[in-house]
Short mmCIF file of C-alpha atoms in Angstrom, two decimals:
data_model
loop_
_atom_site.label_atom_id
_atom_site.label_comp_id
_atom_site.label_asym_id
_atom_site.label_seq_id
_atom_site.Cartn_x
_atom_site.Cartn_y
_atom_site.Cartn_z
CA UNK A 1 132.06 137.93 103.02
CA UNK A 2 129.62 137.18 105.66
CA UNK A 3 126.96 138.26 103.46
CA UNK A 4 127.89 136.20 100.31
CA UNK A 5 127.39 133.40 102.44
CA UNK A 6 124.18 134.02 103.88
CA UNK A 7 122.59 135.14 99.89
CA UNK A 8 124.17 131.95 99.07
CA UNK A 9 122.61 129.93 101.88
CA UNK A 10 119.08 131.44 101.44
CA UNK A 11 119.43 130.86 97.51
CA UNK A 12 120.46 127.31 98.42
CA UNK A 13 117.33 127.27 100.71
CA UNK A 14 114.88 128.33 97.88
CA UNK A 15 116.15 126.47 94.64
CA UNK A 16 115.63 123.53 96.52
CA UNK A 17 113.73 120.94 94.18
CA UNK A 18 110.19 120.11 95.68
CA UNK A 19 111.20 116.84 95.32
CA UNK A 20 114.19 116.86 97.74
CA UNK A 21 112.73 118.35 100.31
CA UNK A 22 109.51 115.53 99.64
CA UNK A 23 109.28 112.14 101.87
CA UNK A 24 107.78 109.25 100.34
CA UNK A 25 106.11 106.87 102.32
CA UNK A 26 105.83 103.29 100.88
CA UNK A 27 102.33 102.30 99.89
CA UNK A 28 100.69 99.39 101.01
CA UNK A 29 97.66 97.52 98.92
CA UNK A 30 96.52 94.61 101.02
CA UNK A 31 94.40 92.17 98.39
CA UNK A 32 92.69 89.41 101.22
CA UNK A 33 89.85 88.60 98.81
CA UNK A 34 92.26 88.03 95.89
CA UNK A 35 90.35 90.40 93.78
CA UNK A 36 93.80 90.57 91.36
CA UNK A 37 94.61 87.67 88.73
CA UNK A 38 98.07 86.33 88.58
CA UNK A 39 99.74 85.46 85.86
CA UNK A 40 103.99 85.32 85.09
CA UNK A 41 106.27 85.97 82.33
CA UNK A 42 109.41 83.93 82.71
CA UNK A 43 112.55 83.73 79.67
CA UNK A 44 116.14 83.68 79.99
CA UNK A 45 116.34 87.92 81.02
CA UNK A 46 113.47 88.41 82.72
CA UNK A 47 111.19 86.86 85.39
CA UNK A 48 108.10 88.55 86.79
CA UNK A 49 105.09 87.69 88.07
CA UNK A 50 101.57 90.78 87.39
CA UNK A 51 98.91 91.20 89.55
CA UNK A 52 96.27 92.67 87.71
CA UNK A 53 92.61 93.55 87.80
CA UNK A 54 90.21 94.65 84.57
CA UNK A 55 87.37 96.55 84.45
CA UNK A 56 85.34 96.65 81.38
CA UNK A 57 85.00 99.66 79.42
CA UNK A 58 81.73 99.75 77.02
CA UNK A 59 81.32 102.62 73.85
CA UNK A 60 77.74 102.45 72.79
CA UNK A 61 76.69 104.39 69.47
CA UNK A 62 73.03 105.69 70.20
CA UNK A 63 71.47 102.90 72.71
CA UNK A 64 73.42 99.74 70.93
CA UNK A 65 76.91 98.36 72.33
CA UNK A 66 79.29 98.86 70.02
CA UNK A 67 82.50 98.03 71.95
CA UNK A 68 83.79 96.46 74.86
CA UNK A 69 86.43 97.27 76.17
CA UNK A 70 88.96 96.83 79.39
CA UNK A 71 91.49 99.02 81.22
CA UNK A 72 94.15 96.56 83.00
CA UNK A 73 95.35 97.76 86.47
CA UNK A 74 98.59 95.75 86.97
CA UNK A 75 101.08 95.32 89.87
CA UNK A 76 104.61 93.96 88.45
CA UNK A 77 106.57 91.89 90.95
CA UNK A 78 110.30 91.62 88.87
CA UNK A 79 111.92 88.15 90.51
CA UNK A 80 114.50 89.01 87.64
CA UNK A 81 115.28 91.87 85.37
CA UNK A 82 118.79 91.38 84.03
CA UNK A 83 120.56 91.97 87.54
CA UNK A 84 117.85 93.66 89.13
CA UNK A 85 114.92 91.94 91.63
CA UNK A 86 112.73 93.10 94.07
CA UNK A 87 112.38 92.46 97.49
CA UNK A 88 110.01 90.59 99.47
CA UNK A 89 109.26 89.52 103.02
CA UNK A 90 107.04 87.80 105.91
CA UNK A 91 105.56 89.43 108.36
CA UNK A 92 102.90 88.59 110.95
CA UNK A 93 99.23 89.76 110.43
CA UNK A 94 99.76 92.17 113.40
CA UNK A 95 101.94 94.34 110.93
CA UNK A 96 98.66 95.51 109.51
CA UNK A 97 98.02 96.84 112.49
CA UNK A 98 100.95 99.19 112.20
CA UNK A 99 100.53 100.26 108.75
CA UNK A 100 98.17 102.33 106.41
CA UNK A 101 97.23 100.19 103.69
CA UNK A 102 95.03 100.29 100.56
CA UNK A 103 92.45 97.45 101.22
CA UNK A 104 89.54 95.38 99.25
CA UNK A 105 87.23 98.35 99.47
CA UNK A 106 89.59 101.14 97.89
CA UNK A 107 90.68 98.08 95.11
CA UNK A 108 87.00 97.75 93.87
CA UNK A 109 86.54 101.72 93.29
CA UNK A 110 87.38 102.39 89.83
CA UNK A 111 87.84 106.14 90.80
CA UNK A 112 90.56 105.10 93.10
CA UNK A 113 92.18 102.63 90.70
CA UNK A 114 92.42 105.17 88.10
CA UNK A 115 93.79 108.00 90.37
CA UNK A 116 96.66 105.81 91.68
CA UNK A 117 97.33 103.94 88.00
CA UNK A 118 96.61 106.60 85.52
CA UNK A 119 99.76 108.99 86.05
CA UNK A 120 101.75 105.93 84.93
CA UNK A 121 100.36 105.21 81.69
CA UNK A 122 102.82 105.55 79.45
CA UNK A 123 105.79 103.01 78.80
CA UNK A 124 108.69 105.12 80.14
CA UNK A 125 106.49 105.92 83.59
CA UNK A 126 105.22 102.41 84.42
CA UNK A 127 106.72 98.65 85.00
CA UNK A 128 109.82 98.45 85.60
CA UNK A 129 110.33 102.61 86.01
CA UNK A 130 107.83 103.22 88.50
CA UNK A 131 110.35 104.03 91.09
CA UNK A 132 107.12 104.86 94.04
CA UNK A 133 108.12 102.67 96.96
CA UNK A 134 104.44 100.11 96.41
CA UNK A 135 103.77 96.90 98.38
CA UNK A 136 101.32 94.44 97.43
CA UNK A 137 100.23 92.69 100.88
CA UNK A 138 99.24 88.92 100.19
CA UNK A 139 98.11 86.70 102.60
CA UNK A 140 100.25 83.15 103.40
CA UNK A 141 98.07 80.40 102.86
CA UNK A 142 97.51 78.47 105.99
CA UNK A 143 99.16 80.38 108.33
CA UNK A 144 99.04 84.21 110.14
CA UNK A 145 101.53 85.40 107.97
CA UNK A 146 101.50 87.96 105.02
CA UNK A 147 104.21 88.06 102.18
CA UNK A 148 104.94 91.48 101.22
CA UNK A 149 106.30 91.61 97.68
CA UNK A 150 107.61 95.26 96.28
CA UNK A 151 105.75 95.93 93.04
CA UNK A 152 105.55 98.23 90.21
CA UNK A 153 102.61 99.48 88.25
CA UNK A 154 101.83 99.23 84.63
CA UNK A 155 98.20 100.73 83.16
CA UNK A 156 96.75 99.55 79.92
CA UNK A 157 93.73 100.53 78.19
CA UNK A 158 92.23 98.76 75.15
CA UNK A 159 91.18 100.54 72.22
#
């Protein structure tokens, strides 16, 4: 009997999913220079505002421009989503201080952009299904304080 238990417990031990034994930590991308454009979508289901930043994309043929295109890095902030919102709080400026956060620097690397956004490009893996624990950090205006709003991330590319 003894040994039942112990196969059992050591076959417990290593069909463990990777993902159990895995601990997230929340990601933090601190935008002080405003580098990302706002804009909000707002009906009677949903409210959300998206923080986003494109880079062009240009396809020449030979030496001549033939297209111009952009890939859209987006942060979703859902205020409403049928029952569902995300959080959001105040903290002081000293919380960056206690953190590891993505700042201006790693948001105008395109490398790094598509690295973080890329795995999330289709429709079931982005918005409102990203389920990584991401923060944007934005600063209060005229005051020491930082709202941080939970976010989700959504990657579009134009053809």
């Amino acid at each position: 009997m003894k040994k039942l238990i112990i196969i059992i417990v050591i076959l417990g031990w290593q069909c463990q999913s990777p993902h159990s034994t895995k601990i997230s930590k929340p990601v933090y991308i601190y935008d002080s220079k405003n580098l990302f454009e706002l804009t909000q979508n707002q009906n009677d289901t949903i409210n959300y505002f998206s923080y986003s930043i494109a880079k062009p994309v240009y396809k020449y043929v030979d030496t001549f421009l033939a297209a111009k295109n952009y890939k859209y890095y987006s942060l979703w902030h859902y205020s409403k989503y049928n029952n569902y919102k995300d959080t959001f709080f105040v903290k002081h400026t000293t919380f960056l201080d206690s953190i590891e956060f993505f700042s201006d620097n790693w948001l105008a690397d395109e490398e790094k952009l598509d690295s973080f956004w890329e795995p999330v490009s289709c429709w079931r893996c982005s918005g409102i299904y990203d389920s990584s624990e991401i923060y944007l950090i934005l600063p209060k205006e005229n005051t020491d304080s930082l709202i941080l709003k939970q976010v989700h991330r959504w990657f579009h590319k134009t053809q």
